[in-house]
mmCIF file of C-alpha atoms and ligand atoms in Angstrom:
data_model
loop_
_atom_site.group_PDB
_atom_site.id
_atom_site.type_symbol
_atom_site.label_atom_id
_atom_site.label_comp_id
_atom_site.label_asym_id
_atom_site.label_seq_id
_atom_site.Cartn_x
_atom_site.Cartn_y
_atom_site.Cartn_z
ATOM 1 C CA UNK T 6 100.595 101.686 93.840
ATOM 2 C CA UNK T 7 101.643 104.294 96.299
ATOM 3 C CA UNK T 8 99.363 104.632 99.380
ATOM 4 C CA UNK T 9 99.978 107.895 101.639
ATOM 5 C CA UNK T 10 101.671 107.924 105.505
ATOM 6 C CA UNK T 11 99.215 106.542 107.924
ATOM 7 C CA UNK T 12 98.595 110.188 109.227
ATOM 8 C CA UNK T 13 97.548 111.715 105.521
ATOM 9 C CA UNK T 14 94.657 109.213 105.784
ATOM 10 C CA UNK T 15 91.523 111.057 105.797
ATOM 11 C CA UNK T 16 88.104 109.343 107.043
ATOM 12 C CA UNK T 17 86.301 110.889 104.364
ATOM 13 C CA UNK T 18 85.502 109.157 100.602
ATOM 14 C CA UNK T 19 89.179 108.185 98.689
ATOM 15 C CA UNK T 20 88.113 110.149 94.801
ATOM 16 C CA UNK T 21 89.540 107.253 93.252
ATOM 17 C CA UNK T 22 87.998 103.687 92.732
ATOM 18 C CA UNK T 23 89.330 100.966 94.894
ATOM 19 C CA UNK T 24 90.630 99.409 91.600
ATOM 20 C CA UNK T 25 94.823 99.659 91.536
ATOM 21 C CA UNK T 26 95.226 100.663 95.272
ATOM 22 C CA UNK T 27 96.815 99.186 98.184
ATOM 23 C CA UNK T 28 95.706 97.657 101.106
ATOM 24 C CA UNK T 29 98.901 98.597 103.115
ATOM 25 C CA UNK T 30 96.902 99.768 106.436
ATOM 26 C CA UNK T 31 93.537 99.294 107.526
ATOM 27 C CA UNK T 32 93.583 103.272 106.959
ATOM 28 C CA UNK T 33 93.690 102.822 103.331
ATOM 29 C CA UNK T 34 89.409 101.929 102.853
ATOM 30 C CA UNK T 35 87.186 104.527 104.078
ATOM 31 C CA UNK T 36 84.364 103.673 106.748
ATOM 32 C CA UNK T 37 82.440 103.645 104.227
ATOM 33 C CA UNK T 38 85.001 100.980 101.567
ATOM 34 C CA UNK T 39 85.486 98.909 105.113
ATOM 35 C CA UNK T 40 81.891 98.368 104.794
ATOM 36 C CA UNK T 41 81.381 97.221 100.943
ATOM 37 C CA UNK T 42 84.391 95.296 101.694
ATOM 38 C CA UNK T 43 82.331 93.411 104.668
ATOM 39 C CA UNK T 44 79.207 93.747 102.527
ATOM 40 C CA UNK T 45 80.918 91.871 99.480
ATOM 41 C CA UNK T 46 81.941 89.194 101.687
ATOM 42 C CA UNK T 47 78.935 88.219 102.600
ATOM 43 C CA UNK T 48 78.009 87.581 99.232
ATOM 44 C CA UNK T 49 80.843 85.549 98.276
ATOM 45 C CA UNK T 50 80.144 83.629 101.475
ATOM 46 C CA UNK T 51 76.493 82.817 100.211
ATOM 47 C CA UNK T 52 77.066 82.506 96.474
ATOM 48 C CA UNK T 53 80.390 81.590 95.991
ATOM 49 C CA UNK T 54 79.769 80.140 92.956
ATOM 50 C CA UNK T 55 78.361 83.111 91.557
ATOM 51 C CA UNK T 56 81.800 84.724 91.162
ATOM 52 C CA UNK T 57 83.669 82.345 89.770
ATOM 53 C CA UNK T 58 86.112 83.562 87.054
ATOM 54 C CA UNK T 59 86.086 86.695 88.499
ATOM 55 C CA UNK T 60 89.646 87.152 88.627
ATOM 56 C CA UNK T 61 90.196 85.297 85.059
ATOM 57 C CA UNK T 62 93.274 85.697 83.801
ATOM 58 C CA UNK T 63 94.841 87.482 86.428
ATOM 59 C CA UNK T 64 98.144 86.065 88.306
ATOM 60 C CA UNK T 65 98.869 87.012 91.623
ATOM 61 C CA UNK T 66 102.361 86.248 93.402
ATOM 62 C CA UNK T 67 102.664 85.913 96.917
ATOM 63 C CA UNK T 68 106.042 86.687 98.583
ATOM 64 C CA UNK T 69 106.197 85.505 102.147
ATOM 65 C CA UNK T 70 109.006 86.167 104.671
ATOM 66 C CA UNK T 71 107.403 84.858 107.508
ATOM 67 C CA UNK T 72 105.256 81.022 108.150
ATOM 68 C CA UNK T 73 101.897 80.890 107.611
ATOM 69 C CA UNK T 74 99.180 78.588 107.228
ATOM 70 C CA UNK T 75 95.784 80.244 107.319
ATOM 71 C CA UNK T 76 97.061 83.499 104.823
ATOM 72 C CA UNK T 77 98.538 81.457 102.848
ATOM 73 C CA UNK T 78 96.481 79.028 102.036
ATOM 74 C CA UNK T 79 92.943 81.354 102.162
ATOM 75 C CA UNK T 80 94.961 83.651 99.575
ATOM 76 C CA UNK T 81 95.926 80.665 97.107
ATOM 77 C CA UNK T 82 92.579 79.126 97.441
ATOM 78 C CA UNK T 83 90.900 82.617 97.077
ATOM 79 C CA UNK T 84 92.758 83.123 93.892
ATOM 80 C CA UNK T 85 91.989 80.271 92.958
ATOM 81 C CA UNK T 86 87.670 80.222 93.643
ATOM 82 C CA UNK T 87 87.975 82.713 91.274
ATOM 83 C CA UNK T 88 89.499 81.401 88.560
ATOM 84 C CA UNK T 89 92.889 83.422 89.157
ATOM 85 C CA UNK T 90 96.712 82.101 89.389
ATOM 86 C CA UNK T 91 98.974 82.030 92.117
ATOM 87 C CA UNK T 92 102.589 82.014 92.937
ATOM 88 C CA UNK T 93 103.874 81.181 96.288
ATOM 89 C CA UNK T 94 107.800 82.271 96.888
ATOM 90 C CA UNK T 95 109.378 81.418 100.594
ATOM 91 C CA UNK T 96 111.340 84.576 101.296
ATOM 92 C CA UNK T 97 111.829 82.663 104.894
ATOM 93 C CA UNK T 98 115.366 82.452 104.492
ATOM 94 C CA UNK T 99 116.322 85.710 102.762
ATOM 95 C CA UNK T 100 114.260 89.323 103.499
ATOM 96 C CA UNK T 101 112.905 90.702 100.656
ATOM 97 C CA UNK T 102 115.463 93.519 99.049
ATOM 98 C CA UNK T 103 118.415 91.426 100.095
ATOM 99 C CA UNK T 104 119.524 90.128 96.599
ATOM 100 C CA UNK T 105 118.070 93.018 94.599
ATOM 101 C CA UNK T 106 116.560 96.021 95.131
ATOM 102 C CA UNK T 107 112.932 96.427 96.171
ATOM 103 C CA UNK T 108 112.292 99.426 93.935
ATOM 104 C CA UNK T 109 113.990 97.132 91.314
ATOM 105 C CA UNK T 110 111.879 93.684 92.182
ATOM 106 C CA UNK T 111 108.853 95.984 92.295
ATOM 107 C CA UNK T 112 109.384 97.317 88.658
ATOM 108 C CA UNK T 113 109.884 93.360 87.525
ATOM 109 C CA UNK T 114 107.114 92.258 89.371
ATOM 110 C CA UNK T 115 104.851 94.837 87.730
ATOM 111 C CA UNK T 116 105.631 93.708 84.337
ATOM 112 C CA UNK T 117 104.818 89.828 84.709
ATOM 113 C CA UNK T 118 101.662 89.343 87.382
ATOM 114 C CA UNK T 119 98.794 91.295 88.687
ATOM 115 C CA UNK T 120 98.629 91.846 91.826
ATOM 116 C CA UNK T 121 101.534 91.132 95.033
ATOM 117 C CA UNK T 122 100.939 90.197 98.552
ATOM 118 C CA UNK T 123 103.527 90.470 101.184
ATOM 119 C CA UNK T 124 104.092 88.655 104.606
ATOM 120 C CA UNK T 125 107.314 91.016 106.047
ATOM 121 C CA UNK T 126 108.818 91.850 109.395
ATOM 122 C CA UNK T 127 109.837 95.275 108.565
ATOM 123 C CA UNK T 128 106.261 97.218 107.802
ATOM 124 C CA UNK T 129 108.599 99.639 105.686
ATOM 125 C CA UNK T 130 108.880 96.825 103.054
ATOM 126 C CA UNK T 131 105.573 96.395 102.561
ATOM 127 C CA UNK T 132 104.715 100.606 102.269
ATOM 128 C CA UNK T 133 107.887 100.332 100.055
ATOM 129 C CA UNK T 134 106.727 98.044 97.734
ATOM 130 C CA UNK T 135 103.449 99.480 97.210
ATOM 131 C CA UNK T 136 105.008 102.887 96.564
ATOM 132 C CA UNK T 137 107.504 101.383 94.036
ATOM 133 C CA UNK T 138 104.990 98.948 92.080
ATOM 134 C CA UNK T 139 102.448 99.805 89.675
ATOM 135 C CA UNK T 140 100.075 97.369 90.808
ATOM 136 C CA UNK T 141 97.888 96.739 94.133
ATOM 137 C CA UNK T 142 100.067 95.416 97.032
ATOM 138 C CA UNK T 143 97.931 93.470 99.601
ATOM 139 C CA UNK T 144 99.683 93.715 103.376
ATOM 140 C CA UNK T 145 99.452 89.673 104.402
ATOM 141 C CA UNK T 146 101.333 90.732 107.907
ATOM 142 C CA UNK T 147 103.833 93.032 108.628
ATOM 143 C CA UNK T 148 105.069 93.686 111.907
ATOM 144 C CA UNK T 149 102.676 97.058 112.500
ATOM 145 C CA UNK T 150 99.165 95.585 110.898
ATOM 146 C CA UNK T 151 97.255 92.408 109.876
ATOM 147 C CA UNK T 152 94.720 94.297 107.680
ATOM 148 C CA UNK T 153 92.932 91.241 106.128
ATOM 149 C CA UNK T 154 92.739 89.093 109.446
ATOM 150 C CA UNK T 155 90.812 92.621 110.960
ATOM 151 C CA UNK T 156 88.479 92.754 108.461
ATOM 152 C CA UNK T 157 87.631 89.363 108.826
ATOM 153 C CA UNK T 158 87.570 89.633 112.983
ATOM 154 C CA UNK T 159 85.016 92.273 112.066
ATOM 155 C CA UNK T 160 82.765 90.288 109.655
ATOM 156 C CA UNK T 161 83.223 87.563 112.209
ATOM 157 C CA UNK T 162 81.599 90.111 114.800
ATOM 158 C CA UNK T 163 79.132 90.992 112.117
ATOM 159 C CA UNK T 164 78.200 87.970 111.193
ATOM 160 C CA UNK T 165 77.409 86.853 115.414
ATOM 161 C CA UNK T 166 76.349 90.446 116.251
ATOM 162 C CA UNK T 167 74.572 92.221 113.273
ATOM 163 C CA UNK T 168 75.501 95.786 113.737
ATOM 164 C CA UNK T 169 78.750 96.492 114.797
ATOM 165 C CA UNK T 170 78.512 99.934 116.209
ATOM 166 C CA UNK T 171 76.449 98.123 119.262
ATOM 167 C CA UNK T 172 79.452 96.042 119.861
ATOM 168 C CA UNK T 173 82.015 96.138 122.245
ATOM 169 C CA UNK T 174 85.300 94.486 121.402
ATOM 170 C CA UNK T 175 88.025 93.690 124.800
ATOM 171 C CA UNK T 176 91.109 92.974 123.366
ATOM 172 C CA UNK T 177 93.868 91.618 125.983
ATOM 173 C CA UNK T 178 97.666 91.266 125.542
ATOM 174 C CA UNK T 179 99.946 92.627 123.010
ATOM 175 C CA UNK T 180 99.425 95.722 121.763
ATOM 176 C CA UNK T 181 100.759 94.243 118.375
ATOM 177 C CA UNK T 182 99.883 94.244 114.883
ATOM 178 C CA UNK T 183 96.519 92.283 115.015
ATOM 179 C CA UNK T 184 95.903 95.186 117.957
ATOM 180 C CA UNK T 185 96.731 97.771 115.440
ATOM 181 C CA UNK T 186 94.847 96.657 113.164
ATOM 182 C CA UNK T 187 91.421 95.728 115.245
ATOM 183 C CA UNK T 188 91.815 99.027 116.867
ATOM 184 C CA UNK T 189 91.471 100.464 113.115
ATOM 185 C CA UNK T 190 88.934 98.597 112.022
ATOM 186 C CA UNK T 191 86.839 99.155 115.393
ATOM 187 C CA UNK T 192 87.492 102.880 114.769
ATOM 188 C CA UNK T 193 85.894 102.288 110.636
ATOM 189 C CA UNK T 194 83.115 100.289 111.783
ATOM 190 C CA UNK T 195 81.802 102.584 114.987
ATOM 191 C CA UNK T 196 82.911 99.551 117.221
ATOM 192 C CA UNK T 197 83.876 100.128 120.716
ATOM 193 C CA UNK T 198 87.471 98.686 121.352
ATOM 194 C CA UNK T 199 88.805 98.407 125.029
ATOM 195 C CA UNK T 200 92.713 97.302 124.492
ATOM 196 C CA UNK T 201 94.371 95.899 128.110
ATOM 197 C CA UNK T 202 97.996 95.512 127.871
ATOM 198 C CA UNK T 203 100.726 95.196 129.762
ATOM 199 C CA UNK T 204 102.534 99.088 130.667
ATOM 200 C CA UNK T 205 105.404 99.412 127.632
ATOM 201 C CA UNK T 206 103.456 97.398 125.103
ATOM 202 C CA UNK T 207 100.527 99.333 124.506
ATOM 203 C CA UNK T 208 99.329 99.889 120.848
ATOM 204 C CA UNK T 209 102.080 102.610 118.597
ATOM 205 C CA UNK T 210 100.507 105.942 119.905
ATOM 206 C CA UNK T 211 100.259 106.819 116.186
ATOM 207 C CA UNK T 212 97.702 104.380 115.666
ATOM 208 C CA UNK T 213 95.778 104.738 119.047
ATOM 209 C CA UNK T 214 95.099 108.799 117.546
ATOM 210 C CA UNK T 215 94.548 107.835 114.055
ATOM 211 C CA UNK T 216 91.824 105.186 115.498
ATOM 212 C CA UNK T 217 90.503 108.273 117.856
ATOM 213 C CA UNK T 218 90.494 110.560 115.246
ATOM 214 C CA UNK T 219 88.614 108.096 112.715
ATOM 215 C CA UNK T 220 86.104 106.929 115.961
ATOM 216 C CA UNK T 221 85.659 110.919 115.885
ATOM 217 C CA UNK T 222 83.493 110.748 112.549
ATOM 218 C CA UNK T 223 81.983 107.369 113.048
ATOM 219 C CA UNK T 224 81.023 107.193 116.496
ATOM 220 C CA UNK T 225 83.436 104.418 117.248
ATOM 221 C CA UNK T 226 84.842 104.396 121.229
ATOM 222 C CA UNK T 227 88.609 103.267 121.140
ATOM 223 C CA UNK T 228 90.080 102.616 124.562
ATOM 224 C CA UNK T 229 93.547 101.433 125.856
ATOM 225 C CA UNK T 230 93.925 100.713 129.527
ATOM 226 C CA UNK T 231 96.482 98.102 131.721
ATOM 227 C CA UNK T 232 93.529 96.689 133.404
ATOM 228 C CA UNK T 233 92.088 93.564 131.887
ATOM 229 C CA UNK T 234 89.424 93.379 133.822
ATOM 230 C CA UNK T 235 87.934 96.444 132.929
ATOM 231 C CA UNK T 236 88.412 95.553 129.085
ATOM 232 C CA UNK T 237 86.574 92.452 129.596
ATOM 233 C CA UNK T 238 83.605 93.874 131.460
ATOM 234 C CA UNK T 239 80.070 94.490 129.097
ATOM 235 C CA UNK T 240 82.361 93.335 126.136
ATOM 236 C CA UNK T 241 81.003 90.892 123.552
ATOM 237 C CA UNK T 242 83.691 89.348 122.478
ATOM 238 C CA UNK T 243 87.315 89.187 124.067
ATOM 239 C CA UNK T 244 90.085 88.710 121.784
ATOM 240 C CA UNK T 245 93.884 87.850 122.093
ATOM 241 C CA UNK T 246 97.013 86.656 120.076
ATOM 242 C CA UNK T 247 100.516 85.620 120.859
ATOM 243 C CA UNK T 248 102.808 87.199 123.535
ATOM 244 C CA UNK T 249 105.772 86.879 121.442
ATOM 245 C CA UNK T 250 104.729 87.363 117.790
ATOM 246 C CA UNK T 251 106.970 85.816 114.563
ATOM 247 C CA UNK T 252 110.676 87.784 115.326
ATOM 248 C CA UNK T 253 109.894 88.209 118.757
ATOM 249 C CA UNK T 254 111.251 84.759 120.015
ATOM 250 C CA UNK T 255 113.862 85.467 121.802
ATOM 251 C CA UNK T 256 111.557 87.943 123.912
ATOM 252 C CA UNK T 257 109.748 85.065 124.923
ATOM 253 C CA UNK T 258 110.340 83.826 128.142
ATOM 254 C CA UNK T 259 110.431 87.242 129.445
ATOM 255 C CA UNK T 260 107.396 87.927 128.074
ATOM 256 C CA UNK T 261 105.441 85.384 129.306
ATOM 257 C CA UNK T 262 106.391 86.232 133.141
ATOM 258 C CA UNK T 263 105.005 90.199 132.103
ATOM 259 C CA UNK T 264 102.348 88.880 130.175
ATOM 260 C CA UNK T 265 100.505 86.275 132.685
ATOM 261 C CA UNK T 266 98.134 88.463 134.389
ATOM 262 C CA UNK T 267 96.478 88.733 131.010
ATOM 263 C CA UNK T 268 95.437 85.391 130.277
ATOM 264 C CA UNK T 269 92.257 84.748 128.986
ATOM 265 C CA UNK T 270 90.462 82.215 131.520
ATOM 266 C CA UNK T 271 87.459 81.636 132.337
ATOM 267 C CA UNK T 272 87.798 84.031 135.716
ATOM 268 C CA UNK T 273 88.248 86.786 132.856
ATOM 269 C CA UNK T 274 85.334 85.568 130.546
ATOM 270 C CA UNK T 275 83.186 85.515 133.135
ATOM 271 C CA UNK T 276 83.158 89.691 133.115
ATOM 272 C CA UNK T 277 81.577 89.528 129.652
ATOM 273 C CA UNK T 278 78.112 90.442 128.393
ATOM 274 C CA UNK T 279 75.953 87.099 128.161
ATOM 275 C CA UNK T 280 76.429 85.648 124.599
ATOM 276 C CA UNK T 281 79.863 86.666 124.323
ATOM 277 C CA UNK T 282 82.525 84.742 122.150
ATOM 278 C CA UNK T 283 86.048 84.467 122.374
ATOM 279 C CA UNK T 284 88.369 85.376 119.040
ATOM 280 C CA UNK T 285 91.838 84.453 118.585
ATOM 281 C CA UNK T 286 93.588 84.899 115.111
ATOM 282 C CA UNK T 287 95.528 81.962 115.588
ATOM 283 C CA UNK T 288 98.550 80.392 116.036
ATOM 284 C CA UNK T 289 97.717 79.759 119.636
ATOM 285 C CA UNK T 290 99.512 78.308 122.777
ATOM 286 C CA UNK T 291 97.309 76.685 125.343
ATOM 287 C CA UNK T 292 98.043 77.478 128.822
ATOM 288 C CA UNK T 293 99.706 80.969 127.703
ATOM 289 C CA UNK T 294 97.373 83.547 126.407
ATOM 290 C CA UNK T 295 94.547 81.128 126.621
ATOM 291 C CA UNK T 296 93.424 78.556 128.714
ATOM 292 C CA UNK T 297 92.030 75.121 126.603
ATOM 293 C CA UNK T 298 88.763 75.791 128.652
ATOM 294 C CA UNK T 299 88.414 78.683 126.682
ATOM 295 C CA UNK T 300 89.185 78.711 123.353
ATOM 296 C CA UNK T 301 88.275 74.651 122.872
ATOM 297 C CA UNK T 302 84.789 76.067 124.630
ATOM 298 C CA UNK T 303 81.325 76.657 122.772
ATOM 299 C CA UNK T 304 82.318 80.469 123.001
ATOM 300 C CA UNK T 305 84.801 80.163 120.792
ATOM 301 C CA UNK T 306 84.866 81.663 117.234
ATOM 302 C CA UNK T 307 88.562 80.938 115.908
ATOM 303 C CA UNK T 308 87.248 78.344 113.390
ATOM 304 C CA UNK T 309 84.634 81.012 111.766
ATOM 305 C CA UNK T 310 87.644 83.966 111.750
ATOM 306 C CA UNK T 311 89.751 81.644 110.203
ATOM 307 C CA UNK T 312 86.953 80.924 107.473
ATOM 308 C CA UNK T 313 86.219 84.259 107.101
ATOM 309 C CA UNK T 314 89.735 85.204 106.022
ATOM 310 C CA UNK T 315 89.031 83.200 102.617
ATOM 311 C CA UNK T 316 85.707 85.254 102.122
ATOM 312 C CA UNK T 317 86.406 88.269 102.817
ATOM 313 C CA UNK T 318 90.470 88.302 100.873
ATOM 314 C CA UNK T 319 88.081 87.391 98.236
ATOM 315 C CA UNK T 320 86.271 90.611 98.606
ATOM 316 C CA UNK T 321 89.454 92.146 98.846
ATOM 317 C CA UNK T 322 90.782 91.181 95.867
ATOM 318 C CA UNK T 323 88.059 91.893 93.921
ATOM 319 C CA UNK T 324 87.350 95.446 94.651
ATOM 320 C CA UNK T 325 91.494 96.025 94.042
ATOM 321 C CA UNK T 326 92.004 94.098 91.345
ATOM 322 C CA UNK T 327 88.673 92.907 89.695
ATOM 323 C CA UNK T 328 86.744 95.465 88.318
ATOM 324 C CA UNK T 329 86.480 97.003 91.916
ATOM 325 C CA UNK T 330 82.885 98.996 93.156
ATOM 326 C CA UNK T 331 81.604 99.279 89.298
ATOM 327 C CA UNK T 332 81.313 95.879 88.931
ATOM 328 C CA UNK T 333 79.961 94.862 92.384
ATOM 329 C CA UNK T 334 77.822 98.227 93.271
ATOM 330 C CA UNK T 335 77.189 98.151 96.868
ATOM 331 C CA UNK T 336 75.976 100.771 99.476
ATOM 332 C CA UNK T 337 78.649 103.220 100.911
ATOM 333 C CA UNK T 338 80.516 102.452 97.678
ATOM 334 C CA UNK T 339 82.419 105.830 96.438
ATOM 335 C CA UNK T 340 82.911 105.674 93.069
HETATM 336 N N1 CP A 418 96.192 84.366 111.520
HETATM 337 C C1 CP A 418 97.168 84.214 110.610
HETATM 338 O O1 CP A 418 97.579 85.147 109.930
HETATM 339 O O2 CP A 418 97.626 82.932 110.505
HETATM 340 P P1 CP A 418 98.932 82.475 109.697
HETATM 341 O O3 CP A 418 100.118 83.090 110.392
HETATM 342 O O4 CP A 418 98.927 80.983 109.777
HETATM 343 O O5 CP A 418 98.839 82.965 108.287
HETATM 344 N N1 NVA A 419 100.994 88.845 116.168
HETATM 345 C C1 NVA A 419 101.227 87.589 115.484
HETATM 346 C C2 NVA A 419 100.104 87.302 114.551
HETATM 347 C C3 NVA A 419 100.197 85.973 113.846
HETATM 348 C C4 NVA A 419 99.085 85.765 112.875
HETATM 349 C C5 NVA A 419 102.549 87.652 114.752
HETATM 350 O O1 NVA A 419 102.854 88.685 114.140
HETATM 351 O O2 NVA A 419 103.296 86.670 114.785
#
């Protein structure tokens, strides 16, 4: 399905029903769809069993150009809790639109299964794809946003915190994807974000004023500074990922010389609000963005985001492809 440039997105209600859209960009739910989405996952937390079958007889194939073990395997077991059927294909050693078109895998694709989701480097395939195919297209990782692991860093924070407008997220390093995509989703849930990174790798300046412009109507406070320090201080939760993300490898050793002053240690946790936990979306290296003492501490939540990824794709995948807000009314739900 085609979903719109990052800058048509408007905060306000989407007319149509979640059914048969993308989730390309955090940008592509409303406020108000970001929380149903959150909402939904909490049910299929509690009661999973309650919604089994709910994707019956619908296949979903997952095309993958990058590793993975937590998408992949939340999606496939996702599918799966709900009586769907999966298809994994390792597009590791050939990028999708290589041996065919994408327009023209897209138009195959959309004859045989359901629904796609797409692990790329280039975030163009993935907006591509959607555009071209006729049915949803779930972003798994591109290089420019991690969607699904946001939403369920969010209802992570939710979950520990209760209402997230009172919380204050520090994020520290890269301002990469999983940046991109927190500072989104901090902006859709009235969150206050506070993103430290090093000078020349802040967040895309497109997505720092789409988040302002979205924290505009929901009260959210979205930040970006150089100062770790004063990210960490009154936050509830400090978050980080990989210096060098997948494609990035060759960057790495120069990175980590640029990117040492933002470790996350114990001398920066201690700046946080009492009751503060420390997030991570994981792969992580030890002794480079975070110290052991850290995230192997009683502070740390990387076990419960990694959960929550099953829960709330689930939720995803439901509103897009099974029977969306009709069949699972829930408050803020616009259809
Ligand atoms: N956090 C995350 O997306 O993990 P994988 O790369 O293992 O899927
Ligand atoms: N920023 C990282 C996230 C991995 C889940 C990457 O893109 O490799």
């Amino acid at each position: 399905m085609a979903t719109k440039p990052i800058e048509d997105h408007a905060t306000g209600a989407h007319a149509a029903p979640m059914t048969s859209r993308d989730l390309i960009s955090i940008c592509d739910f409303t406020p108000a769809e970001v929380e149903s989405v959150l909402d939904l996952t909490a049910l299929l937390k509690e009661r999973p069993a309650d919604f089994r079958g709910a994707l019956a007889g619908k296949q979903i194939v997952l095309f993958f150009e990058k590793p993975s073990l937590r998408t992949r395997l939340t999606f496939e077991a996702g599918i799966h809790s709900l009586g769907g059927v999966s298809f994994f294909v390792d597009q590791k050693h050939e990028r999708l639109g290589v041996r065919e078109s994408l327009s023209d895998v897209a138009h195959n694709l959309e004859r045989w299964v359901d629904g796609i989701v797409l692990r790329t480097f280039a975030h163009e395939t993935v907006v591509k794809m959607a555009e071209y195919a006729a049915i949803p297209v779930i972003n798994a990782l591109s290089d420019f946003e991690h969607p699904c692991q946001a939403l369920a860093d969010f209802f992570t924070l939710r979950e520990r915190f209760g209402d997230l407008k009172k919380v204050k997220l520090a994020y520290v390093g890269d301002g990469n994807n999983v940046a991109h995509s927190l500072m989104l989703a901090a902006a859709s849930t009235g969150s206050h974000i506070a993103v430290a990174t090093p000078k020349g790798y802040e967040p895309d300046a497109k997505v720092t004023a789409q988040a302002k412009k979205i924290a505009a109507k929901t009260g959210a406070k979205i930040e970006t500074m150089t100062d770790p320090v004063a990210a960490a201080k009154g936050a509830n939760a400090v978050y980080t990922d990989v210096w060098a993300s997948m494609g990035q490898e060759e960057e790495a050793a120069e990175r980590k010389k640029i990117f040492a002053p933002y470790q996350v240690n114990e001398k920066l946790f201690a700046h946080t609000e009492d009751g503060a936990v420390f997030m991570h979306c994981l792969p992580a290296h030890r002794g480079d963005e975070v110290t052991a003492q850290v995230i192997d501490s009683a502070v740390s939540v990387v076990f419960d985001e990694a959960e929550n990824r099953l829960h709330v794709q689930k939720a995803i995948m439901l509103l897009l492809l099974g029977g969306g807000m009709r069949r699972f009314p829930l408050r803020g739900a616009h259809v």
